[in-house]
Amino acid sequence: MEENEIILGTGMGPLRFGATMDEVRTLVGEPEEIEESDEDDDFEHQAWNYHEEDYLLSLYFDREDDFRLSCIETDNPNMRLYGEAIYGLSVDQVKALMERHGQTTPELETMEEGAIRLSYEKSMIDLYFEEGELQFVNFGVFINDDMEVQWPK
């Protein structure tokens, strides 16, 4: 499996949702930075940030999930989804890719600073565009209608 391949609901490359902090440390090493959630956050979590040569990888561990890997955010220019390179694609190109894979009815939101967020709630993925091009992606473990985490098998 390609290191930068996003598998919805499962993870990215060798990083799988549900991995413990120790398992993640073994796979990608010590993070350069660890951010703790604010006390007023709804979800207590840690974000492990890895500053690679030309991109950022952030891994999120939620307390209520026993600090298992539950979300990944990256602006890796080599990221792939459904086997296709997606960095720099337009909103329409990403929508078309998602539709080809049965992902329909996204939500589109223009953020304060002019960036656009394309969200597929059931697939737990948010794609962020600046100046019309995909810049980064945030995706997480699936959650069912009863709000229960669906760890990959």
JSON list of C-alpha atoms in Angstrom, two decimals:
[
{"chain": "A", "resi": 1, "resn": "MET", "atom": "CA", "xyz": [0.00, 0.00, 0.00]},
{"chain": "A", "resi": 2, "resn": "GLU", "atom": "CA", "xyz": [1.29, 3.43, -0.88]},
{"chain": "A", "resi": 3, "resn": "GLU", "atom": "CA", "xyz": [2.48, 5.46, 2.09]},
{"chain": "A", "resi": 4, "resn": "ASN", "atom": "CA", "xyz": [0.32, 8.48, 1.16]},
{"chain": "A", "resi": 5, "resn": "GLU", "atom": "CA", "xyz": [-2.85, 6.63, 0.13]},
{"chain": "A", "resi": 6, "resn": "ILE", "atom": "CA", "xyz": [-5.91, 7.80, 2.06]},
{"chain": "A", "resi": 7, "resn": "ILE", "atom": "CA", "xyz": [-8.31, 4.93, 2.80]},
{"chain": "A", "resi": 8, "resn": "LEU", "atom": "CA", "xyz": [-11.55, 6.42, 4.08]},
{"chain": "A", "resi": 9, "resn": "GLY", "atom": "CA", "xyz": [-12.51, 5.12, 7.52]},
{"chain": "A", "resi": 10, "resn": "THR", "atom": "CA", "xyz": [-9.23, 3.18, 7.78]},
{"chain": "A", "resi": 11, "resn": "GLY", "atom": "CA", "xyz": [-6.28, 5.59, 7.73]},
{"chain": "A", "resi": 12, "resn": "MET", "atom": "CA", "xyz": [-3.40, 6.56, 5.46]},
{"chain": "A", "resi": 13, "resn": "GLY", "atom": "CA", "xyz": [-0.70, 4.19, 4.28]},
{"chain": "A", "resi": 14, "resn": "PRO", "atom": "CA", "xyz": [0.50, 2.14, 7.25]},
{"chain": "A", "resi": 15, "resn": "LEU", "atom": "CA", "xyz": [-1.26, 4.46, 9.76]},
{"chain": "A", "resi": 16, "resn": "ARG", "atom": "CA", "xyz": [-4.53, 2.82, 10.78]},
{"chain": "A", "resi": 17, "resn": "PHE", "atom": "CA", "xyz": [-7.27, 4.34, 12.88]},
{"chain": "A", "resi": 18, "resn": "GLY", "atom": "CA", "xyz": [-7.36, 2.65, 16.27]},
{"chain": "A", "resi": 19, "resn": "ALA", "atom": "CA", "xyz": [-3.56, 2.44, 16.56]},
{"chain": "A", "resi": 20, "resn": "THR", "atom": "CA", "xyz": [-2.18, 3.20, 20.00]},
{"chain": "A", "resi": 21, "resn": "MET", "atom": "CA", "xyz": [0.27, 6.03, 20.59]},
{"chain": "A", "resi": 22, "resn": "ASP", "atom": "CA", "xyz": [3.07, 3.47, 20.97]},
{"chain": "A", "resi": 23, "resn": "GLU", "atom": "CA", "xyz": [2.15, 1.82, 17.65]},
{"chain": "A", "resi": 24, "resn": "VAL", "atom": "CA", "xyz": [2.15, 5.21, 15.90]},
{"chain": "A", "resi": 25, "resn": "ARG", "atom": "CA", "xyz": [5.49, 6.13, 17.51]},
{"chain": "A", "resi": 26, "resn": "THR", "atom": "CA", "xyz": [6.95, 2.88, 16.13]},
{"chain": "A", "resi": 27, "resn": "LEU", "atom": "CA", "xyz": [5.66, 3.66, 12.62]},
{"chain": "A", "resi": 28, "resn": "VAL", "atom": "CA", "xyz": [6.53, 7.36, 12.30]},
{"chain": "A", "resi": 29, "resn": "GLY", "atom": "CA", "xyz": [8.75, 8.19, 15.26]},
{"chain": "A", "resi": 30, "resn": "GLU", "atom": "CA", "xyz": [8.48, 10.93, 17.85]},
{"chain": "A", "resi": 31, "resn": "PRO", "atom": "CA", "xyz": [6.40, 13.96, 16.87]},
{"chain": "A", "resi": 32, "resn": "GLU", "atom": "CA", "xyz": [8.16, 17.31, 16.61]},
{"chain": "A", "resi": 33, "resn": "GLU", "atom": "CA", "xyz": [5.30, 18.90, 18.53]},
{"chain": "A", "resi": 34, "resn": "ILE", "atom": "CA", "xyz": [2.44, 17.69, 20.73]},
{"chain": "A", "resi": 35, "resn": "GLU", "atom": "CA", "xyz": [-0.59, 19.94, 21.15]},
{"chain": "A", "resi": 36, "resn": "GLU", "atom": "CA", "xyz": [-3.06, 19.37, 23.99]},
{"chain": "A", "resi": 37, "resn": "SER", "atom": "CA", "xyz": [-6.69, 20.39, 23.59]},
{"chain": "A", "resi": 38, "resn": "ASP", "atom": "CA", "xyz": [-7.93, 23.38, 25.57]},
{"chain": "A", "resi": 39, "resn": "GLU", "atom": "CA", "xyz": [-9.94, 22.63, 28.69]},
{"chain": "A", "resi": 40, "resn": "ASP", "atom": "CA", "xyz": [-13.04, 24.13, 27.08]},
{"chain": "A", "resi": 41, "resn": "ASP", "atom": "CA", "xyz": [-12.84, 21.83, 24.03]},
{"chain": "A", "resi": 42, "resn": "ASP", "atom": "CA", "xyz": [-15.70, 19.36, 23.75]},
{"chain": "A", "resi": 43, "resn": "PHE", "atom": "CA", "xyz": [-13.25, 16.54, 23.01]},
{"chain": "A", "resi": 44, "resn": "GLU", "atom": "CA", "xyz": [-10.07, 16.19, 25.00]},
{"chain": "A", "resi": 45, "resn": "HIS", "atom": "CA", "xyz": [-7.32, 15.15, 22.61]},
{"chain": "A", "resi": 46, "resn": "GLN", "atom": "CA", "xyz": [-3.68, 15.32, 21.67]},
{"chain": "A", "resi": 47, "resn": "ALA", "atom": "CA", "xyz": [-2.44, 16.32, 18.23]},
{"chain": "A", "resi": 48, "resn": "TRP", "atom": "CA", "xyz": [0.96, 14.99, 17.21]},
{"chain": "A", "resi": 49, "resn": "ASN", "atom": "CA", "xyz": [2.56, 17.17, 14.54]},
{"chain": "A", "resi": 50, "resn": "TYR", "atom": "CA", "xyz": [5.25, 15.96, 12.19]},
{"chain": "A", "resi": 51, "resn": "HIS", "atom": "CA", "xyz": [6.92, 18.68, 10.13]},
{"chain": "A", "resi": 52, "resn": "GLU", "atom": "CA", "xyz": [8.28, 16.95, 7.06]},
{"chain": "A", "resi": 53, "resn": "GLU", "atom": "CA", "xyz": [10.38, 18.66, 4.37]},
{"chain": "A", "resi": 54, "resn": "ASP", "atom": "CA", "xyz": [7.50, 20.18, 2.46]},
{"chain": "A", "resi": 55, "resn": "TYR", "atom": "CA", "xyz": [4.36, 19.31, 4.40]},
{"chain": "A", "resi": 56, "resn": "LEU", "atom": "CA", "xyz": [2.72, 18.84, 7.79]},
{"chain": "A", "resi": 57, "resn": "LEU", "atom": "CA", "xyz": [1.20, 15.64, 9.14]},
{"chain": "A", "resi": 58, "resn": "SER", "atom": "CA", "xyz": [-1.04, 15.92, 12.21]},
{"chain": "A", "resi": 59, "resn": "LEU", "atom": "CA", "xyz": [-2.34, 12.85, 14.03]},
{"chain": "A", "resi": 60, "resn": "TYR", "atom": "CA", "xyz": [-5.18, 13.14, 16.55]},
{"chain": "A", "resi": 61, "resn": "PHE", "atom": "CA", "xyz": [-5.78, 10.95, 19.57]},
{"chain": "A", "resi": 62, "resn": "ASP", "atom": "CA", "xyz": [-9.03, 11.45, 21.56]},
{"chain": "A", "resi": 63, "resn": "ARG", "atom": "CA", "xyz": [-9.30, 10.71, 25.28]},
{"chain": "A", "resi": 64, "resn": "GLU", "atom": "CA", "xyz": [-12.76, 9.18, 24.91]},
{"chain": "A", "resi": 65, "resn": "ASP", "atom": "CA", "xyz": [-11.26, 6.67, 22.44]},
{"chain": "A", "resi": 66, "resn": "ASP", "atom": "CA", "xyz": [-8.48, 5.71, 24.90]},
{"chain": "A", "resi": 67, "resn": "PHE", "atom": "CA", "xyz": [-6.08, 7.95, 22.99]},
{"chain": "A", "resi": 68, "resn": "ARG", "atom": "CA", "xyz": [-6.17, 5.76, 19.89]},
{"chain": "A", "resi": 69, "resn": "LEU", "atom": "CA", "xyz": [-5.54, 7.34, 16.48]},
{"chain": "A", "resi": 70, "resn": "SER", "atom": "CA", "xyz": [-8.88, 8.71, 15.29]},
{"chain": "A", "resi": 71, "resn": "CYS", "atom": "CA", "xyz": [-8.10, 11.50, 12.81]},
{"chain": "A", "resi": 72, "resn": "ILE", "atom": "CA", "xyz": [-5.37, 12.50, 10.35]},
{"chain": "A", "resi": 73, "resn": "GLU", "atom": "CA", "xyz": [-4.74, 15.89, 8.76]},
{"chain": "A", "resi": 74, "resn": "THR", "atom": "CA", "xyz": [-2.17, 16.43, 6.02]},
{"chain": "A", "resi": 75, "resn": "ASP", "atom": "CA", "xyz": [-1.13, 18.79, 3.27]},
{"chain": "A", "resi": 76, "resn": "ASN", "atom": "CA", "xyz": [1.24, 16.20, 1.77]},
{"chain": "A", "resi": 77, "resn": "PRO", "atom": "CA", "xyz": [1.61, 17.03, -1.94]},
{"chain": "A", "resi": 78, "resn": "ASN", "atom": "CA", "xyz": [1.81, 13.27, -2.66]},
{"chain": "A", "resi": 79, "resn": "MET", "atom": "CA", "xyz": [-1.48, 12.35, -0.95]},
{"chain": "A", "resi": 80, "resn": "ARG", "atom": "CA", "xyz": [-3.73, 10.06, -2.92]},
{"chain": "A", "resi": 81, "resn": "LEU", "atom": "CA", "xyz": [-7.40, 9.12, -2.69]},
{"chain": "A", "resi": 82, "resn": "TYR", "atom": "CA", "xyz": [-8.89, 6.18, -4.59]},
{"chain": "A", "resi": 83, "resn": "GLY", "atom": "CA", "xyz": [-5.46, 5.74, -6.16]},
{"chain": "A", "resi": 84, "resn": "GLU", "atom": "CA", "xyz": [-5.39, 9.25, -7.65]},
{"chain": "A", "resi": 85, "resn": "ALA", "atom": "CA", "xyz": [-3.18, 12.20, -6.73]},
{"chain": "A", "resi": 86, "resn": "ILE", "atom": "CA", "xyz": [-5.49, 14.88, -5.32]},
{"chain": "A", "resi": 87, "resn": "TYR", "atom": "CA", "xyz": [-3.26, 17.75, -4.14]},
{"chain": "A", "resi": 88, "resn": "GLY", "atom": "CA", "xyz": [-3.94, 20.88, -6.20]},
{"chain": "A", "resi": 89, "resn": "LEU", "atom": "CA", "xyz": [-7.18, 19.59, -7.75]},
{"chain": "A", "resi": 90, "resn": "SER", "atom": "CA", "xyz": [-10.16, 21.94, -8.09]},
{"chain": "A", "resi": 91, "resn": "VAL", "atom": "CA", "xyz": [-13.41, 21.55, -6.14]},
{"chain": "A", "resi": 92, "resn": "ASP", "atom": "CA", "xyz": [-15.13, 20.20, -9.27]},
{"chain": "A", "resi": 93, "resn": "GLN", "atom": "CA", "xyz": [-12.36, 17.68, -9.92]},
{"chain": "A", "resi": 94, "resn": "VAL", "atom": "CA", "xyz": [-12.55, 16.38, -6.34]},
{"chain": "A", "resi": 95, "resn": "LYS", "atom": "CA", "xyz": [-16.37, 16.24, -6.47]},
{"chain": "A", "resi": 96, "resn": "ALA", "atom": "CA", "xyz": [-16.15, 14.22, -9.70]},
{"chain": "A", "resi": 97, "resn": "LEU", "atom": "CA", "xyz": [-13.62, 11.81, -8.15]},
{"chain": "A", "resi": 98, "resn": "MET", "atom": "CA", "xyz": [-15.82, 11.34, -5.10]},
{"chain": "A", "resi": 99, "resn": "GLU", "atom": "CA", "xyz": [-18.93, 10.81, -7.25]},
{"chain": "A", "resi": 100, "resn": "ARG", "atom": "CA", "xyz": [-17.14, 8.11, -9.26]},
{"chain": "A", "resi": 101, "resn": "HIS", "atom": "CA", "xyz": [-16.74, 6.28, -5.95]},
{"chain": "A", "resi": 102, "resn": "GLY", "atom": "CA", "xyz": [-20.33, 6.69, -4.75]},
{"chain": "A", "resi": 103, "resn": "GLN", "atom": "CA", "xyz": [-19.66, 9.73, -2.57]},
{"chain": "A", "resi": 104, "resn": "THR", "atom": "CA", "xyz": [-22.46, 12.20, -3.22]},
{"chain": "A", "resi": 105, "resn": "THR", "atom": "CA", "xyz": [-24.17, 15.12, -1.49]},
{"chain": "A", "resi": 106, "resn": "PRO", "atom": "CA", "xyz": [-21.19, 16.98, -0.06]},
{"chain": "A", "resi": 107, "resn": "GLU", "atom": "CA", "xyz": [-21.49, 20.17, 1.95]},
{"chain": "A", "resi": 108, "resn": "LEU", "atom": "CA", "xyz": [-19.66, 23.20, 0.61]},
{"chain": "A", "resi": 109, "resn": "GLU", "atom": "CA", "xyz": [-18.70, 26.05, 2.91]},
{"chain": "A", "resi": 110, "resn": "THR", "atom": "CA", "xyz": [-16.72, 29.22, 2.28]},
{"chain": "A", "resi": 111, "resn": "MET", "atom": "CA", "xyz": [-14.60, 29.96, 5.32]},
{"chain": "A", "resi": 112, "resn": "GLU", "atom": "CA", "xyz": [-13.88, 33.41, 6.76]},
{"chain": "A", "resi": 113, "resn": "GLU", "atom": "CA", "xyz": [-10.52, 33.79, 5.07]},
{"chain": "A", "resi": 114, "resn": "GLY", "atom": "CA", "xyz": [-11.94, 32.76, 1.68]},
{"chain": "A", "resi": 115, "resn": "ALA", "atom": "CA", "xyz": [-10.87, 29.12, 1.78]},
{"chain": "A", "resi": 116, "resn": "ILE", "atom": "CA", "xyz": [-13.46, 26.55, 0.77]},
{"chain": "A", "resi": 117, "resn": "ARG", "atom": "CA", "xyz": [-14.27, 23.40, 2.73]},
{"chain": "A", "resi": 118, "resn": "LEU", "atom": "CA", "xyz": [-15.81, 20.44, 0.93]},
{"chain": "A", "resi": 119, "resn": "SER", "atom": "CA", "xyz": [-17.21, 17.94, 3.47]},
{"chain": "A", "resi": 120, "resn": "TYR", "atom": "CA", "xyz": [-18.50, 14.40, 3.11]},
{"chain": "A", "resi": 121, "resn": "GLU", "atom": "CA", "xyz": [-20.00, 13.75, 6.53]},
{"chain": "A", "resi": 122, "resn": "LYS", "atom": "CA", "xyz": [-20.72, 10.02, 6.16]},
{"chain": "A", "resi": 123, "resn": "SER", "atom": "CA", "xyz": [-17.17, 9.44, 4.89]},
{"chain": "A", "resi": 124, "resn": "MET", "atom": "CA", "xyz": [-15.67, 11.62, 7.65]},
{"chain": "A", "resi": 125, "resn": "ILE", "atom": "CA", "xyz": [-13.53, 13.71, 5.29]},
{"chain": "A", "resi": 126, "resn": "ASP", "atom": "CA", "xyz": [-13.08, 17.47, 4.90]},
{"chain": "A", "resi": 127, "resn": "LEU", "atom": "CA", "xyz": [-11.12, 18.81, 1.95]},
{"chain": "A", "resi": 128, "resn": "TYR", "atom": "CA", "xyz": [-9.82, 22.39, 2.09]},
{"chain": "A", "resi": 129, "resn": "PHE", "atom": "CA", "xyz": [-9.18, 24.55, -0.96]},
{"chain": "A", "resi": 130, "resn": "GLU", "atom": "CA", "xyz": [-7.34, 27.83, -1.24]},
{"chain": "A", "resi": 131, "resn": "GLU", "atom": "CA", "xyz": [-7.34, 29.86, -4.45]},
{"chain": "A", "resi": 132, "resn": "GLY", "atom": "CA", "xyz": [-9.32, 27.07, -6.10]},
{"chain": "A", "resi": 133, "resn": "GLU", "atom": "CA", "xyz": [-6.84, 24.26, -5.37]},
{"chain": "A", "resi": 134, "resn": "LEU", "atom": "CA", "xyz": [-6.94, 21.46, -2.79]},
{"chain": "A", "resi": 135, "resn": "GLN", "atom": "CA", "xyz": [-4.39, 22.27, -0.07]},
{"chain": "A", "resi": 136, "resn": "PHE", "atom": "CA", "xyz": [-5.09, 19.91, 2.81]},
{"chain": "A", "resi": 137, "resn": "VAL", "atom": "CA", "xyz": [-7.34, 17.11, 3.97]},
{"chain": "A", "resi": 138, "resn": "ASN", "atom": "CA", "xyz": [-8.71, 16.13, 7.38]},
{"chain": "A", "resi": 139, "resn": "PHE", "atom": "CA", "xyz": [-10.25, 12.65, 7.68]},
{"chain": "A", "resi": 140, "resn": "GLY", "atom": "CA", "xyz": [-11.22, 10.34, 10.49]},
{"chain": "A", "resi": 141, "resn": "VAL", "atom": "CA", "xyz": [-12.52, 7.02, 11.64]},
{"chain": "A", "resi": 142, "resn": "PHE", "atom": "CA", "xyz": [-16.14, 6.28, 10.69]},
{"chain": "A", "resi": 143, "resn": "ILE", "atom": "CA", "xyz": [-18.90, 6.88, 13.23]},
{"chain": "A", "resi": 144, "resn": "ASN", "atom": "CA", "xyz": [-22.26, 5.13, 12.90]},
{"chain": "A", "resi": 145, "resn": "ASP", "atom": "CA", "xyz": [-25.73, 6.67, 13.31]},
{"chain": "A", "resi": 146, "resn": "ASP", "atom": "CA", "xyz": [-25.62, 5.87, 17.05]},
{"chain": "A", "resi": 147, "resn": "MET", "atom": "CA", "xyz": [-22.40, 7.93, 17.34]},
{"chain": "A", "resi": 148, "resn": "GLU", "atom": "CA", "xyz": [-20.31, 4.80, 17.94]},
{"chain": "A", "resi": 149, "resn": "VAL", "atom": "CA", "xyz": [-16.78, 4.68, 16.54]},
{"chain": "A", "resi": 150, "resn": "GLN", "atom": "CA", "xyz": [-16.34, 2.04, 13.83]},
{"chain": "A", "resi": 151, "resn": "TRP", "atom": "CA", "xyz": [-12.69, 0.98, 14.14]},
{"chain": "A", "resi": 152, "resn": "PRO", "atom": "CA", "xyz": [-11.31, -0.65, 10.99]},
{"chain": "A", "resi": 153, "resn": "LYS", "atom": "CA", "xyz": [-10.98, -4.43, 11.15]}
]
